[in-house]
Short mmCIF file of C-alpha atoms in Angstrom, two decimals:
data_model
loop_
_atom_site.label_atom_id
_atom_site.label_comp_id
_atom_site.label_asym_id
_atom_site.label_seq_id
_atom_site.Cartn_x
_atom_site.Cartn_y
_atom_site.Cartn_z
CA MET A 14 46.57 15.44 -6.25
CA LYS A 15 42.66 15.77 -6.10
CA LYS A 16 40.92 17.07 -9.37
CA ARG A 17 37.73 19.00 -8.62
CA VAL A 18 34.82 18.48 -11.11
CA THR A 19 32.20 21.47 -11.20
CA VAL A 20 28.86 21.85 -12.37
CA LYS A 21 30.36 23.57 -15.45
CA GLY A 22 32.99 20.73 -16.33
CA VAL A 23 30.25 18.14 -15.75
CA GLN A 24 28.10 20.41 -18.33
CA HIS A 25 30.72 20.23 -20.82
CA MET A 26 31.31 16.73 -20.75
CA ILE A 27 27.53 16.28 -21.21
CA CYS A 28 27.62 19.14 -24.23
CA ALA A 29 30.55 16.48 -25.73
CA SER A 30 28.51 13.41 -25.68
CA ILE A 31 25.70 15.01 -27.85
CA VAL A 32 26.66 14.26 -31.30
CA LEU A 33 24.51 16.14 -34.20
CA GLY A 34 23.08 14.15 -36.53
CA ALA A 35 22.59 14.65 -40.36
CA LEU A 36 18.90 14.02 -40.33
CA CYS A 37 16.81 17.52 -40.27
CA LEU A 38 13.42 15.80 -40.35
CA PRO A 39 10.64 17.40 -38.29
CA SER A 40 9.08 15.46 -35.38
CA VAL A 41 6.16 14.81 -33.55
CA TRP A 42 6.57 14.50 -29.64
CA ALA A 43 3.92 13.74 -27.14
CA GLN A 44 4.33 15.21 -23.88
CA THR A 45 3.53 15.26 -20.57
CA VAL A 46 3.25 19.05 -20.22
CA SER A 47 0.80 21.73 -19.50
CA ASP A 48 -0.39 24.18 -22.07
CA LEU A 49 2.94 25.22 -23.67
CA ASN A 50 3.54 27.52 -26.88
CA VAL A 51 7.49 28.22 -26.28
CA THR A 52 8.51 31.14 -28.65
CA VAL A 53 11.61 30.17 -30.36
CA SER A 54 14.42 32.58 -32.03
CA PRO A 55 15.77 31.82 -35.42
CA ALA A 56 18.82 30.10 -33.91
CA GLN A 57 16.33 27.88 -32.36
CA GLN A 58 14.64 26.42 -35.65
CA ASP A 59 17.31 23.75 -35.92
CA SER A 60 15.89 22.22 -32.39
CA GLY A 61 14.16 19.21 -34.64
CA LYS A 62 17.82 17.69 -35.83
CA ARG A 63 18.45 14.38 -35.03
CA MET A 64 21.34 13.85 -32.56
CA VAL A 65 22.87 11.22 -30.38
CA PHE A 66 22.67 11.15 -26.44
CA ALA A 67 24.92 9.31 -24.80
CA PHE A 68 25.30 9.72 -20.99
CA GLN A 69 26.10 7.72 -18.07
CA ASP A 70 25.35 8.33 -14.34
CA VAL A 71 24.64 12.10 -15.06
CA PRO A 72 22.52 14.20 -12.75
CA VAL A 73 19.13 14.81 -13.90
CA ARG A 74 19.82 18.55 -13.41
CA ALA A 75 22.51 19.13 -15.14
CA LEU A 76 21.17 17.15 -17.72
CA LEU A 77 18.14 19.11 -18.13
CA GLN A 78 20.30 22.62 -18.17
CA VAL A 79 22.66 21.57 -20.78
CA LEU A 80 19.49 20.29 -22.62
CA GLY A 81 17.95 23.45 -22.39
CA GLU A 82 20.80 24.96 -23.39
CA THR A 83 21.12 22.95 -26.82
CA ALA A 84 17.48 23.40 -27.62
CA GLY A 85 17.60 27.20 -26.55
CA VAL A 86 14.78 26.56 -24.37
CA ASN A 87 14.37 27.67 -20.58
CA ILE A 88 14.20 24.64 -18.46
CA VAL A 89 14.46 25.03 -14.59
CA ALA A 90 13.87 22.25 -12.32
CA ASP A 91 13.40 22.70 -8.80
CA ASP A 92 14.59 21.08 -5.41
CA SER A 93 12.38 17.84 -5.84
CA VAL A 94 14.30 17.01 -9.16
CA THR A 95 17.20 14.77 -7.95
CA GLY A 96 19.16 11.40 -9.07
CA THR A 97 21.12 10.70 -11.87
CA ILE A 98 20.38 8.72 -15.41
CA THR A 99 21.86 6.78 -17.86
CA LEU A 100 20.90 7.83 -21.43
CA ASN A 101 21.65 6.24 -24.69
CA LEU A 102 19.60 7.44 -27.56
CA LYS A 103 20.66 7.50 -31.28
CA ASP A 104 18.97 9.70 -34.05
CA ALA A 105 16.57 11.36 -31.72
CA THR A 106 15.53 14.99 -31.19
CA TRP A 107 15.90 16.70 -28.04
CA GLN A 108 12.37 16.72 -27.19
CA GLU A 109 12.75 12.81 -27.64
CA ALA A 110 15.29 13.06 -25.23
CA LEU A 111 13.61 15.06 -22.53
CA ASP A 112 10.43 12.91 -22.95
CA VAL A 113 12.75 10.03 -22.15
CA ILE A 114 14.19 11.98 -19.14
CA VAL A 115 10.95 12.94 -17.89
CA ARG A 116 9.13 9.76 -17.94
CA ALA A 117 12.29 7.52 -16.72
CA LYS A 118 12.07 9.72 -13.61
CA ASN A 119 8.63 10.21 -13.24
CA LEU A 120 8.74 13.92 -13.39
CA ARG A 121 6.14 16.71 -14.55
CA LEU A 122 6.22 19.77 -16.86
CA GLU A 123 4.72 22.62 -16.22
CA PRO A 124 4.95 25.90 -18.34
CA SER A 125 5.35 29.36 -17.47
CA GLY A 126 5.71 31.81 -20.62
CA GLY A 127 8.58 30.42 -22.95
CA THR A 128 9.95 28.46 -19.38
CA MET A 129 9.68 24.92 -18.30
CA PHE A 130 9.32 24.26 -14.66
CA VAL A 131 10.49 20.72 -13.92
CA ARG A 132 9.00 19.08 -11.06
CA GLY A 133 8.40 15.75 -9.14
CA SER A 134 5.25 13.96 -10.03
CA ASN A 135 4.16 14.44 -6.30
CA VAL A 136 4.31 18.29 -6.43
CA PHE A 137 1.43 20.23 -7.02
CA MET A 138 1.48 22.59 -9.98
CA GLY A 139 -0.85 25.69 -10.30
CA SER A 140 -1.39 25.13 -14.22
CA ASP A 141 -3.37 22.57 -15.99
CA VAL A 142 -1.22 19.21 -16.35
CA TYR A 143 -2.13 17.20 -19.26
CA GLY A 144 -1.93 13.35 -20.38
CA ALA A 145 0.97 11.86 -22.40
CA THR A 146 -0.89 12.52 -25.23
CA GLY A 147 -1.68 15.87 -25.21
CA TYR A 148 0.96 18.02 -26.96
CA SER A 149 2.98 17.68 -30.45
CA SER A 150 5.79 19.60 -31.55
CA ASN A 151 5.99 21.70 -34.89
CA GLY A 152 8.90 24.16 -36.09
CA ASN A 153 7.93 26.72 -33.46
CA GLY A 154 7.57 24.78 -30.17
CA TYR A 155 4.73 22.99 -28.50
CA GLN A 156 1.01 23.17 -28.97
CA ARG A 157 -1.93 21.54 -27.32
CA ASP A 158 -3.37 18.83 -29.21
CA SER A 159 -7.29 19.56 -29.72
CA GLY A 160 -8.36 16.47 -27.88
CA ALA A 161 -6.18 17.03 -24.83
CA ARG A 162 -7.66 17.02 -21.44
CA PRO A 163 -6.39 18.18 -18.40
CA ARG A 164 -4.43 15.48 -16.60
CA PHE A 165 -6.01 14.50 -12.93
CA GLU A 166 -4.00 12.86 -10.34
CA GLN A 167 -5.83 9.92 -9.05
CA GLN A 168 -6.93 9.90 -5.29
CA VAL A 169 -7.91 6.96 -3.16
CA LEU A 170 -10.30 7.32 -0.12
CA ILE A 171 -9.03 4.60 2.27
CA GLU A 172 -11.70 3.56 4.82
CA ALA A 173 -11.14 1.58 7.83
CA ARG A 174 -13.03 -0.14 10.47
CA ILE A 175 -11.61 -1.33 14.06
CA VAL A 176 -14.10 -3.86 15.42
CA GLU A 177 -13.61 -5.73 18.37
CA ALA A 178 -16.02 -9.11 18.38
CA GLU A 179 -16.47 -12.44 19.72
CA ASP A 180 -13.83 -14.73 18.38
CA SER A 181 -16.85 -16.92 16.43
CA PHE A 182 -17.69 -13.90 14.64
CA SER A 183 -14.73 -14.46 11.60
CA ARG A 184 -15.55 -18.39 11.95
CA SER A 185 -19.56 -17.48 11.40
CA LEU A 186 -18.42 -14.41 8.51
CA GLY A 187 -16.44 -17.19 6.51
CA VAL A 188 -19.29 -19.61 6.71
CA LYS A 189 -21.91 -17.61 5.67
CA LEU A 190 -19.66 -16.78 2.39
CA GLY A 191 -19.41 -20.27 1.50
CA PHE A 192 -15.99 -21.12 2.73
CA ASN A 193 -17.20 -24.21 4.56
CA ASP A 194 -18.56 -25.67 1.55
CA ARG A 195 -16.37 -28.67 0.76
CA SER A 196 -18.67 -29.71 -2.06
CA ARG A 197 -17.46 -27.27 -4.21
CA MET A 198 -13.79 -27.77 -3.33
CA GLY A 199 -11.50 -29.38 -5.49
CA THR A 200 -7.95 -30.76 -4.89
CA THR A 201 -4.47 -29.89 -6.11
CA TYR A 202 -0.93 -31.23 -5.19
CA VAL A 203 1.79 -29.36 -3.03
CA PRO A 204 5.26 -30.33 -2.08
CA ASP A 205 5.12 -32.16 1.16
CA PRO A 206 7.77 -30.38 3.46
CA ALA A 207 8.38 -33.36 5.42
CA ASN A 208 9.45 -35.26 2.83
CA ALA A 209 11.40 -34.08 -0.16
CA GLY A 210 10.49 -34.98 -3.68
CA LYS A 211 7.04 -36.13 -2.49
CA PHE A 212 3.67 -34.52 -2.84
CA ILE A 213 0.55 -34.19 -0.79
CA GLN A 214 -3.02 -33.88 -1.68
CA VAL A 215 -4.85 -30.36 -0.21
CA PRO A 216 -8.14 -28.87 -1.15
CA THR A 217 -8.85 -25.83 -2.97
CA ARG A 218 -11.59 -23.66 -4.54
CA THR A 219 -12.26 -24.43 -8.33
CA ASP A 220 -15.04 -22.22 -8.98
CA SER A 221 -15.70 -18.39 -8.01
CA GLY A 222 -15.18 -19.33 -4.80
CA VAL A 223 -11.91 -19.64 -2.47
CA MET A 224 -8.11 -20.79 -3.18
CA PHE A 225 -6.36 -20.41 0.10
CA GLY A 226 -2.54 -20.37 0.86
CA GLY A 227 -0.21 -20.49 3.84
CA ASN A 228 -0.56 -22.83 6.93
CA THR A 229 -4.10 -24.45 6.25
CA ASP A 230 -4.08 -25.27 10.31
CA SER A 231 -4.38 -21.59 10.86
CA LEU A 232 -7.60 -21.51 8.98
CA GLN A 233 -9.52 -23.31 11.61
CA SER A 234 -9.16 -19.74 13.89
CA LEU A 235 -11.24 -18.18 10.39
CA SER A 236 -13.08 -20.84 8.76
CA GLY A 237 -14.00 -23.60 11.34
CA GLN A 238 -12.69 -26.28 8.99
CA ASN A 239 -10.24 -29.21 9.80
CA SER A 240 -7.37 -29.89 7.59
CA ALA A 241 -4.38 -32.06 7.73
CA THR A 242 -1.11 -30.64 9.46
CA GLY A 243 1.97 -29.94 7.55
CA ILE A 244 0.77 -28.34 4.34
CA GLY A 245 2.67 -26.26 2.66
CA GLN A 246 2.15 -23.28 0.78
CA VAL A 247 -0.95 -23.63 -1.64
CA PRO A 248 -1.15 -21.51 -5.04
CA SER A 249 -3.72 -18.61 -4.35
CA VAL A 250 -5.98 -17.45 -7.34
CA ALA A 251 -9.15 -16.10 -5.80
CA ASN A 252 -11.96 -14.06 -7.36
CA THR A 253 -13.90 -14.11 -3.83
CA MET A 254 -11.80 -14.70 -0.81
CA ILE A 255 -7.71 -15.37 -0.09
CA ASN A 256 -6.61 -16.21 2.95
CA PHE A 257 -2.93 -15.76 3.94
CA PRO A 258 -2.28 -17.19 7.24
CA ALA A 259 1.35 -17.49 8.29
CA ALA A 260 3.53 -20.16 7.99
CA VAL A 261 3.78 -23.31 10.36
CA SER A 262 6.72 -22.13 13.32
CA ALA A 263 9.34 -24.68 13.82
CA SER A 264 7.97 -26.16 16.77
CA GLY A 265 5.19 -27.36 14.61
CA ALA A 266 2.72 -25.01 16.75
CA ASP A 267 0.54 -22.41 14.94
CA PRO A 268 1.60 -18.73 15.14
CA ALA A 269 0.15 -16.10 16.69
CA ALA A 270 0.47 -13.99 13.98
CA PHE A 271 -2.28 -12.20 11.48
CA ALA A 272 -4.86 -13.30 9.36
CA MET A 273 -5.83 -11.93 6.06
CA THR A 274 -8.67 -12.29 3.97
CA LEU A 275 -9.63 -10.53 0.77
CA PHE A 276 -13.70 -9.97 -0.25
CA ASN A 277 -14.27 -8.50 -3.72
CA ALA A 278 -16.76 -5.42 -4.09
CA GLY A 279 -19.52 -7.51 -4.13
CA LEU A 280 -19.24 -8.85 -0.95
CA THR A 281 -18.79 -5.42 0.71
CA ARG A 282 -22.11 -4.25 1.08
CA PHE A 283 -22.49 -7.92 2.76
CA ILE A 284 -19.65 -7.44 5.42
CA ASN A 285 -21.31 -3.97 6.25
CA LEU A 286 -24.68 -5.72 7.03
CA GLU A 287 -22.88 -8.15 9.32
CA LEU A 288 -21.28 -5.51 11.26
CA THR A 289 -24.51 -4.06 11.88
CA ALA A 290 -25.85 -6.80 12.87
CA LEU A 291 -22.79 -7.64 15.07
CA GLU A 292 -23.16 -4.35 17.26
CA THR A 293 -27.29 -4.90 17.58
CA ASP A 294 -26.84 -8.21 19.10
CA GLY A 295 -24.08 -7.10 21.42
CA LYS A 296 -21.29 -9.67 19.73
CA GLY A 297 -19.13 -6.94 19.51
CA LYS A 298 -18.42 -3.25 18.62
CA MET A 299 -17.03 -0.76 15.95
CA ILE A 300 -14.01 0.97 17.98
CA SER A 301 -13.15 3.16 15.15
CA ASN A 302 -14.20 4.19 11.84
CA PRO A 303 -11.62 6.32 10.28
CA ARG A 304 -11.22 7.80 6.50
CA VAL A 305 -8.49 9.02 4.83
CA VAL A 306 -8.25 10.10 1.45
CA THR A 307 -4.34 9.87 -0.34
CA GLY A 308 -3.34 10.41 -3.73
CA ASN A 309 -1.80 7.34 -5.66
CA ASN A 310 1.40 5.77 -4.48
CA ILE A 311 1.13 8.16 -1.43
CA LYS A 312 1.19 6.55 1.85
CA ALA A 313 -1.70 7.12 4.08
CA VAL A 314 -1.20 6.23 8.12
CA ILE A 315 -4.08 5.80 10.66
CA GLU A 316 -2.97 5.26 13.79
CA GLN A 317 -4.63 4.96 17.29
CA GLY A 318 -3.61 3.92 20.68
CA THR A 319 -1.84 5.51 24.03
CA GLU A 320 1.41 6.28 25.22
CA ILE A 321 2.84 4.26 28.35
CA PRO A 322 5.18 6.54 30.61
CA TYR A 323 8.45 4.85 32.04
CA LYS A 324 11.41 6.03 34.24
CA GLU A 325 14.44 6.69 32.36
CA THR A 326 18.01 7.49 33.70
CA SER A 327 20.27 9.56 32.28
CA THR A 328 23.94 9.91 31.99
CA LEU A 329 23.95 12.30 34.73
CA GLY A 330 21.90 10.11 37.23
CA ALA A 331 18.85 11.86 36.97
CA THR A 332 15.61 10.46 36.49
CA ASN A 333 13.12 11.20 33.51
CA THR A 334 9.80 10.41 32.65
CA SER A 335 9.55 8.91 29.05
CA PHE A 336 6.69 7.83 27.12
CA ARG A 337 6.44 4.73 24.76
CA LYS A 338 3.74 4.26 22.25
CA ALA A 339 1.25 1.22 22.55
CA ASN A 340 -0.62 1.79 19.12
CA LEU A 341 -2.76 0.07 16.64
CA LYS A 342 -1.02 1.59 13.36
CA LEU A 343 -2.18 1.28 10.00
CA GLU A 344 0.13 2.18 6.75
CA VAL A 345 -1.47 2.08 3.48
CA THR A 346 -0.31 3.14 0.20
CA PRO A 347 -2.74 2.52 -3.03
CA LYS A 348 -1.36 1.98 -6.25
CA ILE A 349 -4.23 2.20 -9.05
CA ALA A 350 -4.20 -0.15 -11.61
CA PRO A 351 -5.92 0.47 -15.42
CA ASN A 352 -8.24 -2.33 -14.71
CA SER A 353 -9.97 -0.41 -11.82
CA GLU A 354 -7.87 -2.66 -9.16
CA VAL A 355 -6.13 -1.54 -6.28
CA LEU A 356 -2.69 -2.84 -5.34
CA LEU A 357 -2.77 -2.17 -1.52
CA ASP A 358 1.02 -2.39 0.54
CA VAL A 359 -0.17 -2.43 3.97
CA ASP A 360 2.01 -2.30 7.06
CA VAL A 361 -0.09 -3.12 10.27
CA THR A 362 1.38 -2.72 13.70
CA LYS A 363 -0.44 -3.75 17.04
CA ASP A 364 0.93 -2.79 20.18
CA SER A 365 -0.58 -3.59 23.60
CA VAL A 366 0.52 -3.04 27.20
CA GLY A 367 2.28 -6.43 28.71
CA THR A 368 3.30 -7.18 32.52
CA TYR A 369 4.99 -4.57 34.78
CA THR A 370 8.28 -4.93 35.71
CA ALA A 371 11.10 -2.89 37.49
CA ASP A 372 11.71 -1.02 34.51
CA GLY A 373 8.00 -0.59 33.52
CA PHE A 374 5.53 -2.10 31.14
CA THR A 375 6.54 -4.03 28.41
CA ILE A 376 5.40 -3.88 25.10
CA ASN A 377 3.88 -6.74 23.32
CA THR A 378 3.96 -6.17 19.69
CA LYS A 379 2.57 -7.70 16.50
CA HIS A 380 3.73 -6.89 13.22
CA VAL A 381 2.72 -7.53 9.31
CA GLN A 382 3.73 -6.17 6.11
CA THR A 383 2.25 -7.19 2.89
CA GLN A 384 1.46 -6.34 -0.84
CA VAL A 385 -2.56 -7.43 -1.84
CA ASN A 386 -4.22 -6.49 -4.93
CA ILE A 387 -7.90 -5.84 -4.54
CA ASP A 388 -10.99 -4.78 -6.26
CA ASN A 389 -12.03 -0.83 -6.35
CA GLY A 390 -14.75 -0.96 -3.14
CA GLY A 391 -13.58 -4.61 -1.95
CA THR A 392 -12.59 -5.31 1.29
CA LEU A 393 -9.07 -6.32 2.95
CA VAL A 394 -9.97 -8.36 6.52
CA ILE A 395 -7.11 -8.59 9.05
CA GLY A 396 -7.73 -10.63 11.85
CA GLY A 397 -6.05 -13.03 14.22
CA ILE A 398 -5.41 -10.16 17.00
CA TYR A 399 -6.66 -12.14 19.81
CA GLN A 400 -7.31 -10.75 23.56
CA GLU A 401 -8.37 -13.23 26.39
CA ASP A 402 -9.74 -12.48 29.76
CA SER A 403 -9.81 -14.57 32.53
CA ARG A 404 -12.13 -13.55 35.66
CA LYS A 405 -12.91 -15.73 38.76
CA ALA A 406 -15.37 -14.67 41.49
CA VAL A 407 -16.29 -16.18 44.90
CA ASP A 408 -19.39 -15.86 46.48
CA LYS A 409 -19.44 -17.11 50.04
CA VAL A 410 -21.21 -17.22 53.62
CA PRO A 411 -19.56 -14.90 56.04
CA PHE A 412 -17.64 -16.37 58.50
CA LEU A 413 -18.51 -20.05 57.35
CA GLY A 414 -16.84 -19.89 53.75
CA ASP A 415 -13.18 -18.79 55.79
CA ILE A 416 -12.94 -22.04 57.65
CA PRO A 417 -10.38 -24.11 56.44
CA LEU A 418 -11.76 -27.14 54.02
CA LEU A 419 -14.83 -26.97 55.68
CA GLY A 420 -15.71 -23.69 54.34
CA ASN A 421 -15.79 -24.68 50.58
CA LEU A 422 -19.00 -26.07 51.49
CA PHE A 423 -20.27 -22.40 51.94
CA LYS A 424 -18.82 -20.83 49.18
CA THR A 425 -18.92 -21.14 45.25
CA THR A 426 -15.99 -20.02 42.88
CA THR A 427 -17.15 -18.84 39.18
CA ARG A 428 -14.56 -18.79 36.48
CA ALA A 429 -15.23 -16.85 33.21
CA THR A 430 -13.06 -16.64 30.44
CA SER A 431 -13.99 -14.35 27.34
CA LYS A 432 -11.78 -14.22 24.32
CA THR A 433 -12.30 -11.59 21.61
CA GLU A 434 -10.53 -10.85 18.51
CA LEU A 435 -9.71 -7.25 16.65
CA LEU A 436 -10.62 -6.97 13.22
CA ILE A 437 -9.45 -4.67 10.71
CA PHE A 438 -11.38 -3.96 7.54
CA LEU A 439 -9.74 -1.91 4.91
CA THR A 440 -11.82 -0.93 1.81
CA PRO A 441 -10.39 1.41 -1.02
CA HIS A 442 -12.62 3.64 -2.82
CA ILE A 443 -11.00 5.03 -6.09
CA LEU A 444 -12.51 8.85 -6.39
CA ASP A 445 -12.92 10.75 -9.59
CA SER A 446 -12.17 14.19 -10.50
CA ARG A 447 -15.02 15.60 -8.49
CA GLY A 448 -13.80 13.42 -5.41
CA ASN A 449 -17.05 11.10 -5.92
CA ILE A 450 -16.54 7.40 -5.51
CA LEU A 451 -16.20 5.58 -8.76
CA PRO A 452 -18.71 2.55 -8.93
CA ALA A 453 -17.20 -0.85 -8.23
CA ASN A 454 -17.70 -1.99 -11.28
CA THR A 455 -15.88 0.17 -13.00
CA GLN A 456 -14.06 -1.82 -15.51
CA LYS A 457 -11.41 0.61 -16.99
CA LEU A 458 -10.06 3.92 -16.02
CA SER A 459 -8.48 6.50 -17.97
CA ILE A 460 -5.73 8.51 -16.62
CA ASN A 461 -7.21 11.66 -18.10
CA GLU A 462 -10.38 12.99 -16.21
#
C-alpha cells in the first residue's frame, strides 16, 4: 500500500523539525533584500527568538512557506524558485535561516508592502535591489541601513572579431609581441611521456613574457619557433600571453585543432592596430564584428553561417528537403571576479561544407570548449582554423597545345596554393551601471554601483 505525502504533510514535518530555543536576544541580520519595512503584529514580537533548524532535502518552496508561517511574515516564491536544500542551524533566528537559504540557492528578495517575494537571481525585479549589507533587523521588521546603495547586476560587453588572414599573420603577431625572443626564456622540467619516471628540460618564460602549455610542436603554427617533440604539458602562469595548443595525437602527428592565446588589456590596442594594418595591406579582412551585452554568468551566443539543403526520406517513402547548419558558433559565458578579471566559459564550433556524396554534402566539424581567465579589456585569440585552396591554370597555344606529348612545348601549367587562417578575437568589457565600459586598469570592482 503506497502512502501519499502531501505538501501539507511536508509542512508538518518541517514544523516538527523547528525546535524553539530559550534565547530571546534580538539579532542584527544583513540581508540581500530591497527597501523592506514589514509591519508585524504583537504575536510576531517573538520573531527574534533563537531556534534550531534541521532539514534534509526539503523543497525550497515548502521551506519558505513554513518559514513565513513560523515568523508571521508573508513570503511568496515564484516559479523560478526550485530545488531542495539541506539545512542544519542551531541557535539561529528565522531571519538568519532565511539569509542562509537565499544565499545557498542564489535567490533574491523583493518587498511589496508587507510581503516578501522570492525570485531567482536572474529574474528582473521592479524595485531596487540592495547589497548584502543593506538591511538590519529590529523588533518591528527590517529597516534599510543608512549607507545602503541599490544593487546593480553587472553586465559584460563581449566584442567578437572574426578575421580571415594569411597563415603568416598569427606567426608575425606572435613575433612582434616578443614570443619568439628566446633570450628571455628560462627552462623548466616536465615529465617525459616516452620514459616513465624521467623528466625533460623545456623552455619557459620567467619574466613578464610568456608561459605556454600543451604540445609545443603546435606552437610552430603560431610563433614560428622550433622545439623538441614529445613534450608533455608545461605549467601555465601567464602575465602577457598564454598558448593552449591541443595535445599530441596517438600517432605523433600534430592535430588539426584550435590554438588559443591570451593577451592582457595592455596589448588589446596593439592588436587593434595590427588588424587595421592587415586590411590596409590586403593580407586579410574582417569578416564580422558582432557585439553582444550579457549579464554576469549569463550565456551569450554569436552564430554566423549558412544552411545546407539535403534530401531526407520519410518512413512513408516521401522525399523531403531538410537543412543542416554549417556555422561558426560562439557561446561565451562571462563570470566577473572581484579583481576586475573575467572568467570566460568559451564554446566554439566551426562547421564547414565538406565533400558531396549521394546523400548530400558532408559537414566538417571542429569544436573546442574551455575556460580561461582574462583581464577586463584583454583579448582571447582563437586560431588554428585553416583553409587551403589549390588552383591550376593552363595557358596553351590553340591546336598545338593539344598535341600529345609535343603539346607540352606549347602550353604552360600554373599551380597556386593559398592558405588562410580564420582567427577569432574575443574581448570582454565590464560595464558600469550606466552602460559605460569600465577602464581596463580598474583594480577592484564593487558589487554595489
